[in-house]
Short mmCIF file of C-alpha atoms in Angstrom, two decimals:
data_model
loop_
_atom_site.label_atom_id
_atom_site.label_comp_id
_atom_site.label_asym_id
_atom_site.label_seq_id
_atom_site.Cartn_x
_atom_site.Cartn_y
_atom_site.Cartn_z
CA MET A 6 -17.30 30.65 13.82
CA ASP A 7 -14.47 28.83 15.56
CA LEU A 8 -11.20 29.90 14.00
CA ALA A 9 -8.30 27.49 14.40
CA HIS A 10 -4.54 27.70 14.05
CA PRO A 11 -2.83 29.23 12.13
CA ALA A 12 -5.71 31.61 11.34
CA ARG A 13 -6.40 33.86 14.33
CA SER A 14 -9.54 35.51 15.58
CA PRO A 15 -9.89 39.31 15.76
CA LEU A 16 -10.77 38.74 19.42
CA GLY A 17 -7.09 38.23 20.16
CA THR A 18 -4.01 36.42 18.96
CA ALA A 19 -4.95 33.22 20.77
CA VAL A 20 -8.69 33.60 21.41
CA VAL A 21 -10.70 31.68 18.81
CA ASN A 22 -14.13 32.30 20.32
CA CYS A 23 -15.77 34.18 23.16
CA ALA A 24 -19.50 33.77 23.75
CA VAL A 25 -22.09 34.43 26.43
CA TYR A 26 -24.81 31.85 27.12
CA ARG A 27 -27.93 32.43 29.16
CA ASN A 28 -30.47 29.66 29.78
CA GLY A 29 -28.69 27.60 27.14
CA VAL A 30 -29.01 30.24 24.41
CA ARG A 31 -26.10 32.15 22.95
CA ARG A 32 -26.38 35.92 23.24
CA GLU A 33 -25.62 37.85 20.11
CA GLY A 34 -22.87 40.43 19.91
CA HIS A 35 -19.09 40.52 20.09
CA ARG A 36 -17.61 41.10 23.52
CA THR A 37 -14.19 40.99 25.08
CA ALA A 38 -13.65 38.54 27.92
CA ALA A 39 -14.06 41.31 30.51
CA GLU A 40 -17.25 42.56 28.88
CA ALA A 41 -18.64 39.03 28.64
CA ILE A 42 -18.08 38.07 32.27
CA GLY A 43 -19.33 41.50 33.38
CA TYR A 44 -22.51 40.99 31.37
CA VAL A 45 -23.10 37.60 33.03
CA ARG A 46 -22.40 38.73 36.58
CA ARG A 47 -24.64 41.78 36.29
CA ARG A 48 -27.51 39.43 35.44
CA PRO A 49 -27.60 36.65 38.05
CA GLY A 50 -29.09 33.44 36.75
CA ARG A 51 -28.21 30.53 34.54
CA GLY A 52 -25.62 32.25 32.41
CA PHE A 53 -21.93 31.70 31.73
CA VAL A 54 -19.08 32.67 29.44
CA TRP A 55 -17.24 30.21 27.19
CA ILE A 56 -13.86 31.36 25.94
CA GLY A 57 -11.79 29.18 23.64
CA LEU A 58 -8.06 29.61 23.08
CA HIS A 59 -5.50 27.88 20.91
CA GLU A 60 -1.89 27.60 22.11
CA PRO A 61 -1.78 30.91 24.02
CA SER A 62 1.47 32.42 25.25
CA GLU A 63 2.02 33.42 28.87
CA GLU A 64 1.42 37.08 28.01
CA GLU A 65 -1.79 36.29 26.11
CA PHE A 66 -3.17 34.17 28.95
CA ALA A 67 -2.12 36.41 31.83
CA GLY A 68 -5.09 38.77 31.46
CA LEU A 69 -7.65 35.96 31.41
CA ALA A 70 -5.99 34.25 34.37
CA GLU A 71 -6.30 37.43 36.42
CA LEU A 72 -9.85 38.12 35.23
CA PHE A 73 -11.15 34.69 36.24
CA GLY A 74 -8.86 34.17 39.23
CA LEU A 75 -7.18 31.06 37.83
CA HIS A 76 -4.52 29.38 39.93
CA PRO A 77 -0.92 30.03 38.76
CA LEU A 78 -0.03 26.32 38.76
CA ALA A 79 -2.99 25.49 36.50
CA VAL A 80 -2.16 28.45 34.26
CA GLU A 81 1.42 27.24 33.87
CA ASP A 82 0.19 23.76 32.89
CA ALA A 83 -2.29 25.22 30.40
CA VAL A 84 0.33 27.37 28.69
CA HIS A 85 3.18 24.88 28.48
CA ALA A 86 1.04 21.75 27.85
CA HIS A 87 2.57 18.23 27.76
CA GLN A 88 0.52 17.18 30.79
CA ARG A 89 -1.03 13.87 31.74
CA PRO A 90 -4.84 13.69 31.82
CA LYS A 91 -5.91 14.84 35.29
CA LEU A 92 -8.53 16.66 37.31
CA GLU A 93 -7.59 19.28 39.91
CA ARG A 94 -9.72 21.55 42.06
CA TYR A 95 -8.69 25.07 42.99
CA ASP A 96 -11.30 26.65 45.27
CA ASP A 97 -14.42 26.95 43.10
CA THR A 98 -12.63 26.15 39.81
CA LEU A 99 -11.99 22.76 38.24
CA PHE A 100 -8.96 22.28 36.02
CA THR A 101 -9.25 19.30 33.67
CA VAL A 102 -6.60 18.06 31.26
CA LEU A 103 -7.66 15.80 28.38
CA LYS A 104 -5.45 14.22 25.74
CA THR A 105 -6.85 14.40 22.21
CA VAL A 106 -5.88 11.81 19.60
CA ARG A 107 -6.06 11.59 15.84
CA TYR A 108 -5.42 8.65 13.53
CA VAL A 109 -2.82 9.50 10.90
CA GLU A 110 -3.73 8.00 7.54
CA HIS A 111 -0.95 6.12 5.74
CA ALA A 112 -0.78 4.03 2.59
CA GLN A 113 1.42 1.40 4.20
CA LEU A 114 2.72 0.92 7.72
CA THR A 115 6.50 1.25 7.91
CA SER A 116 9.02 1.23 10.73
CA THR A 117 8.76 5.05 10.91
CA SER A 118 5.04 5.59 10.26
CA GLU A 119 3.16 7.91 12.61
CA VAL A 120 -0.14 6.24 13.45
CA VAL A 121 -1.44 8.22 16.43
CA GLU A 122 -1.08 11.99 16.80
CA THR A 123 -1.85 13.49 20.20
CA GLY A 124 -2.81 16.94 21.41
CA GLU A 125 -4.29 18.43 24.57
CA ILE A 126 -7.37 20.27 25.75
CA MET A 127 -7.31 22.04 29.12
CA VAL A 128 -10.67 23.08 30.57
CA PHE A 129 -11.13 25.61 33.39
CA THR A 130 -14.67 25.21 34.76
CA GLY A 131 -16.00 27.83 37.15
CA PRO A 132 -19.44 28.86 38.44
CA ASP A 133 -20.07 31.17 35.48
CA PHE A 134 -17.30 30.54 33.00
CA VAL A 135 -15.56 27.90 30.89
CA VAL A 136 -12.09 28.54 29.49
CA THR A 137 -10.78 25.95 27.04
CA VAL A 138 -7.14 25.88 25.94
CA ARG A 139 -6.30 23.65 23.00
CA HIS A 140 -2.84 22.48 21.93
CA GLY A 141 -2.19 20.66 18.67
CA GLY A 142 -3.46 20.88 15.13
CA HIS A 143 -6.58 18.77 15.65
CA GLY A 144 -9.46 18.44 18.10
CA SER A 145 -11.22 21.68 17.14
CA LEU A 146 -14.15 22.49 19.42
CA GLY A 147 -16.02 24.52 16.79
CA PRO A 148 -18.36 21.70 15.66
CA LEU A 149 -18.92 20.73 19.29
CA ARG A 150 -19.91 24.29 20.19
CA GLU A 151 -22.41 24.36 17.33
CA SER A 152 -23.84 21.00 18.40
CA LEU A 153 -24.25 22.18 21.98
CA GLU A 154 -25.91 25.41 20.89
CA ALA A 155 -28.54 23.28 19.18
CA GLN A 156 -29.27 21.60 22.55
CA SER A 157 -30.23 24.60 24.63
CA GLU A 158 -31.85 22.50 27.36
CA HIS A 159 -28.63 20.59 27.94
CA LEU A 160 -26.45 23.69 27.63
CA ALA A 161 -28.62 25.41 30.22
CA LYS A 162 -27.06 23.12 32.84
CA GLY A 163 -24.08 25.45 32.78
CA PRO A 164 -20.31 25.04 32.44
CA SER A 165 -20.42 21.40 33.54
CA ALA A 166 -22.45 20.58 30.41
CA VAL A 167 -19.60 21.96 28.29
CA LEU A 168 -17.03 19.93 30.24
CA HIS A 169 -19.10 16.77 29.72
CA ALA A 170 -19.50 17.42 25.99
CA ILE A 171 -15.74 17.93 25.57
CA ALA A 172 -14.91 14.76 27.52
CA ASP A 173 -17.51 12.80 25.55
CA GLN A 174 -16.09 13.99 22.21
CA VAL A 175 -12.51 13.17 23.26
CA VAL A 176 -13.44 9.65 24.36
CA ASP A 177 -15.47 9.06 21.19
CA HIS A 178 -12.36 9.92 19.20
CA TYR A 179 -10.49 7.33 21.27
CA LEU A 180 -12.97 4.71 20.05
CA ASP A 181 -12.52 5.80 16.43
CA VAL A 182 -8.73 5.72 16.65
CA ALA A 183 -8.76 2.34 18.41
CA ALA A 184 -10.89 0.90 15.58
CA ALA A 185 -8.46 2.27 12.97
CA VAL A 186 -5.47 0.87 14.86
CA ARG A 187 -7.21 -2.51 14.90
CA ASP A 188 -7.26 -2.44 11.09
CA ASP A 189 -3.49 -1.89 11.10
CA ILE A 190 -3.06 -4.81 13.51
CA ASP A 191 -5.15 -7.05 11.26
CA GLU A 192 -3.01 -6.05 8.26
CA ILE A 193 0.23 -6.79 10.11
CA GLU A 194 -1.17 -10.10 11.34
CA ALA A 195 -2.08 -11.11 7.78
CA LEU A 196 1.43 -10.24 6.58
CA VAL A 197 3.09 -12.24 9.36
CA PHE A 198 1.13 -15.38 8.49
CA ALA A 199 1.24 -14.85 4.71
CA GLU A 200 2.20 -17.79 2.51
CA ALA A 201 5.80 -18.34 1.52
CA GLY A 202 6.86 -16.03 -1.30
CA ALA A 203 4.34 -13.32 -0.40
CA ARG A 204 5.30 -9.97 1.12
CA ARG A 205 6.04 -10.41 4.82
CA SER A 206 6.00 -7.89 7.66
CA GLU A 207 9.23 -6.80 9.31
CA PRO A 208 9.86 -6.63 13.07
CA GLY A 209 10.37 -2.87 12.73
CA GLN A 210 6.79 -2.43 11.53
CA ILE A 211 5.43 -4.36 14.50
CA TYR A 212 7.58 -2.42 16.97
CA GLN A 213 6.41 0.88 15.46
CA LEU A 214 2.75 -0.14 15.77
CA LYS A 215 3.33 -1.15 19.38
CA ARG A 216 5.01 2.20 20.06
CA GLU A 217 2.07 4.10 18.57
CA LEU A 218 -0.37 1.96 20.57
CA LEU A 219 1.56 2.95 23.69
CA GLU A 220 1.04 6.61 22.72
CA LEU A 221 -2.70 5.96 22.60
CA LYS A 222 -2.56 4.15 25.93
CA ARG A 223 -0.82 7.12 27.56
CA ALA A 224 -3.72 9.32 26.50
CA VAL A 225 -6.47 6.92 27.60
CA ALA A 226 -5.34 5.20 30.79
CA PRO A 227 -4.74 8.26 33.08
CA LEU A 228 -8.20 9.65 32.26
CA ASP A 229 -9.93 6.84 34.14
CA ARG A 230 -9.61 8.38 37.62
CA PRO A 231 -10.71 11.92 36.63
CA LEU A 232 -13.86 10.54 35.00
CA GLN A 233 -14.59 8.44 38.08
CA GLN A 234 -14.31 11.55 40.23
CA LEU A 235 -16.60 13.53 37.92
CA SER A 236 -19.21 10.76 37.85
CA GLU A 237 -19.12 9.68 41.50
CA THR A 238 -18.03 12.69 43.59
CA ALA A 239 -20.47 15.51 44.32
CA MET A 240 -18.90 18.84 43.37
CA PRO A 241 -20.56 22.27 43.45
CA MET A 242 -19.18 23.03 39.97
CA ILE A 243 -20.85 19.92 38.46
CA ASP A 244 -24.61 19.84 37.99
CA PRO A 245 -26.06 16.63 39.56
CA ASP A 246 -27.86 15.81 36.32
CA ILE A 247 -24.63 16.17 34.35
CA ARG A 248 -22.79 13.91 36.78
CA ARG A 249 -24.88 10.99 35.53
CA TYR A 250 -23.75 11.70 31.98
CA PHE A 251 -20.14 11.34 33.02
CA ARG A 252 -20.85 7.72 33.94
CA ASP A 253 -21.60 6.97 30.31
CA VAL A 254 -18.34 8.62 29.25
CA ALA A 255 -16.48 6.56 31.87
CA ASP A 256 -18.07 3.38 30.48
CA HIS A 257 -16.86 4.25 26.98
CA LEU A 258 -13.38 4.93 28.33
CA THR A 259 -13.36 1.54 30.06
CA ARG A 260 -14.25 -0.11 26.76
CA VAL A 261 -11.40 1.68 24.98
CA SER A 262 -8.96 0.71 27.75
CA GLU A 263 -9.97 -2.94 27.45
CA GLN A 264 -9.53 -2.79 23.68
CA ILE A 265 -6.06 -1.28 23.98
CA THR A 266 -5.04 -3.92 26.52
CA GLY A 267 -6.24 -6.63 24.13
CA TYR A 268 -4.45 -5.01 21.18
CA ASP A 269 -1.23 -4.78 23.17
CA ALA A 270 -1.37 -8.50 24.02
CA LEU A 271 -2.19 -9.34 20.38
CA ILE A 272 0.77 -7.31 19.07
CA ASP A 273 3.05 -9.11 21.55
CA SER A 274 1.80 -12.44 20.18
CA ILE A 275 2.29 -11.28 16.59
CA LEU A 276 5.82 -10.16 17.39
CA GLN A 277 6.63 -13.49 19.02
CA ALA A 278 5.23 -15.33 16.00
CA ASN A 279 7.31 -13.16 13.67
CA LEU A 280 10.47 -13.80 15.64
CA ALA A 281 9.67 -17.54 15.71
CA GLN A 282 9.30 -17.51 11.92
CA VAL A 283 12.67 -15.79 11.58
CA THR A 284 14.24 -18.43 13.83
CA VAL A 285 12.64 -21.26 11.85
CA ALA A 286 13.85 -19.73 8.56
CA GLN A 287 17.38 -19.48 9.97
CA ASN A 288 17.23 -23.09 11.14
CA GLU A 289 16.13 -24.18 7.68
CA ASP A 290 19.04 -22.32 6.13
CA MET A 291 21.45 -23.93 8.58
CA ARG A 292 20.06 -27.38 7.78
CA LYS A 293 20.60 -26.81 4.06
CA ILE A 294 24.13 -25.61 4.64
CA THR A 295 24.87 -28.59 6.87
CA ALA A 296 23.41 -31.05 4.35
CA TRP A 297 25.49 -29.70 1.47
CA ALA A 298 28.58 -29.68 3.69
CA ALA A 299 27.98 -33.37 4.49
CA ILE A 300 27.63 -34.20 0.78
CA ILE A 301 30.82 -32.33 -0.12
CA ALA A 302 32.66 -34.04 2.73
CA VAL A 303 32.52 -37.42 0.91
CA PRO A 304 34.62 -36.51 -2.16
CA THR A 305 36.81 -34.31 0.04
CA MET A 306 37.65 -37.26 2.29
CA VAL A 307 38.30 -39.70 -0.57
CA CYS A 308 40.40 -37.23 -2.51
CA GLY A 309 42.30 -36.41 0.66
CA VAL A 310 43.17 -40.08 1.20
CA TYR A 311 44.35 -40.64 -2.37
CA GLY A 312 46.25 -37.41 -2.36
CA MET A 313 48.72 -38.62 0.26
CA ASN A 314 50.98 -40.13 -2.49
CA PHE A 315 51.95 -43.37 -0.74
CA ASP A 316 53.46 -46.06 -2.97
CA HIS A 317 51.36 -48.90 -1.72
CA MET A 318 47.69 -47.85 -1.84
CA PRO A 319 44.66 -50.00 -2.86
CA GLU A 320 43.91 -50.19 -6.57
CA LEU A 321 46.55 -47.70 -7.67
CA GLY A 322 47.74 -49.95 -10.44
CA TRP A 323 44.32 -51.24 -11.47
CA THR A 324 42.86 -49.96 -14.76
CA PHE A 325 39.35 -49.55 -13.35
CA GLY A 326 40.44 -48.12 -9.98
CA TYR A 327 39.90 -44.47 -10.92
CA PRO A 328 36.38 -44.97 -12.41
CA LEU A 329 35.47 -47.16 -9.45
CA VAL A 330 36.42 -44.46 -6.93
CA LEU A 331 34.46 -41.83 -8.86
CA THR A 332 31.44 -44.16 -8.96
CA ILE A 333 31.63 -44.73 -5.20
CA ILE A 334 31.90 -40.98 -4.57
CA ALA A 335 28.93 -40.20 -6.83
CA THR A 336 26.81 -42.99 -5.31
CA ALA A 337 27.54 -41.85 -1.76
CA CYS A 338 26.70 -38.24 -2.63
CA LEU A 339 23.44 -39.25 -4.33
CA LEU A 340 22.42 -41.39 -1.35
CA LEU A 341 23.13 -38.55 1.07
CA HIS A 342 21.24 -36.09 -1.12
CA ARG A 343 18.24 -38.43 -1.31
CA GLY A 344 18.25 -38.92 2.46
CA PHE A 345 18.41 -35.19 3.17
CA ARG A 346 15.60 -34.50 0.68
CA ARG A 347 13.43 -37.17 2.28
CA ASN A 348 13.93 -35.59 5.72
CA GLY A 349 13.21 -32.05 4.48
CA TRP A 350 16.73 -30.72 4.84
CA LEU A 351 17.04 -29.91 1.13
#
């Protein structure tokens, strides 16, 4: 059973599982890390130890680091996390950092919605051991361990089979999250081009989605080179048969990267369209204001002329002068209003 945070395993405050595998089959019994690696090394053959940890402290990890001879720099990265995906080799040990992602469900995308949640999995792969260190509240390796234990022939390939399975699961989650993000993009796109009067998207929503897509991109893009190295470079820690499997994982990662690039360009286009709509709406408002100002200018001008109180002005003494001026003002205003309506300004 793979116990995850905050529940802790009786094996230790950070250890969630410790198992011995020989010829792809898990050996029964509970052992400490020292007992497990001693059991494997006293019986040369196709056996290894897989120890899983969740957010260990420096003190909790120090004993394992000494037991397996892990490099201090890699240990520091594994404990403190917040690393970019990478692959490093220290003597006969590979240190791999993978970013895990999870899609955060939400009823409606807002300018503060969290869409993509990230975590980390660090994998130390040696000749006869695998040490996995997980950070974050998702990406549990329990189901993966059970799935691998059902494939004894594949698991018999050794620690590199575990590394491949972890990388494959992480990249598969990238595909799932990318598909969910696409649904959010489609929803935002529909809101941007919704008919007048319907609920429209706000620029803040689009910016937030772009920011979350960038978070996904930061997890996916740096993993390209490590997977190329694992699939193309011969390493003593990687079984030649397993190296071919990494090519498939690299292909999936390439597909996700292409999708993210396309999504990023699409969000940019949606944002530009949204901003263009805002500009058009502002122009329409300015046209309406200008049209009404022009209509009001007619009576303002006439009243201003007749308000100068000169003695000798046209039609001041005529009985029908006042109604005539009002008629001219009303006619001019109506003609202006009709012209603006015909041209779409009102």
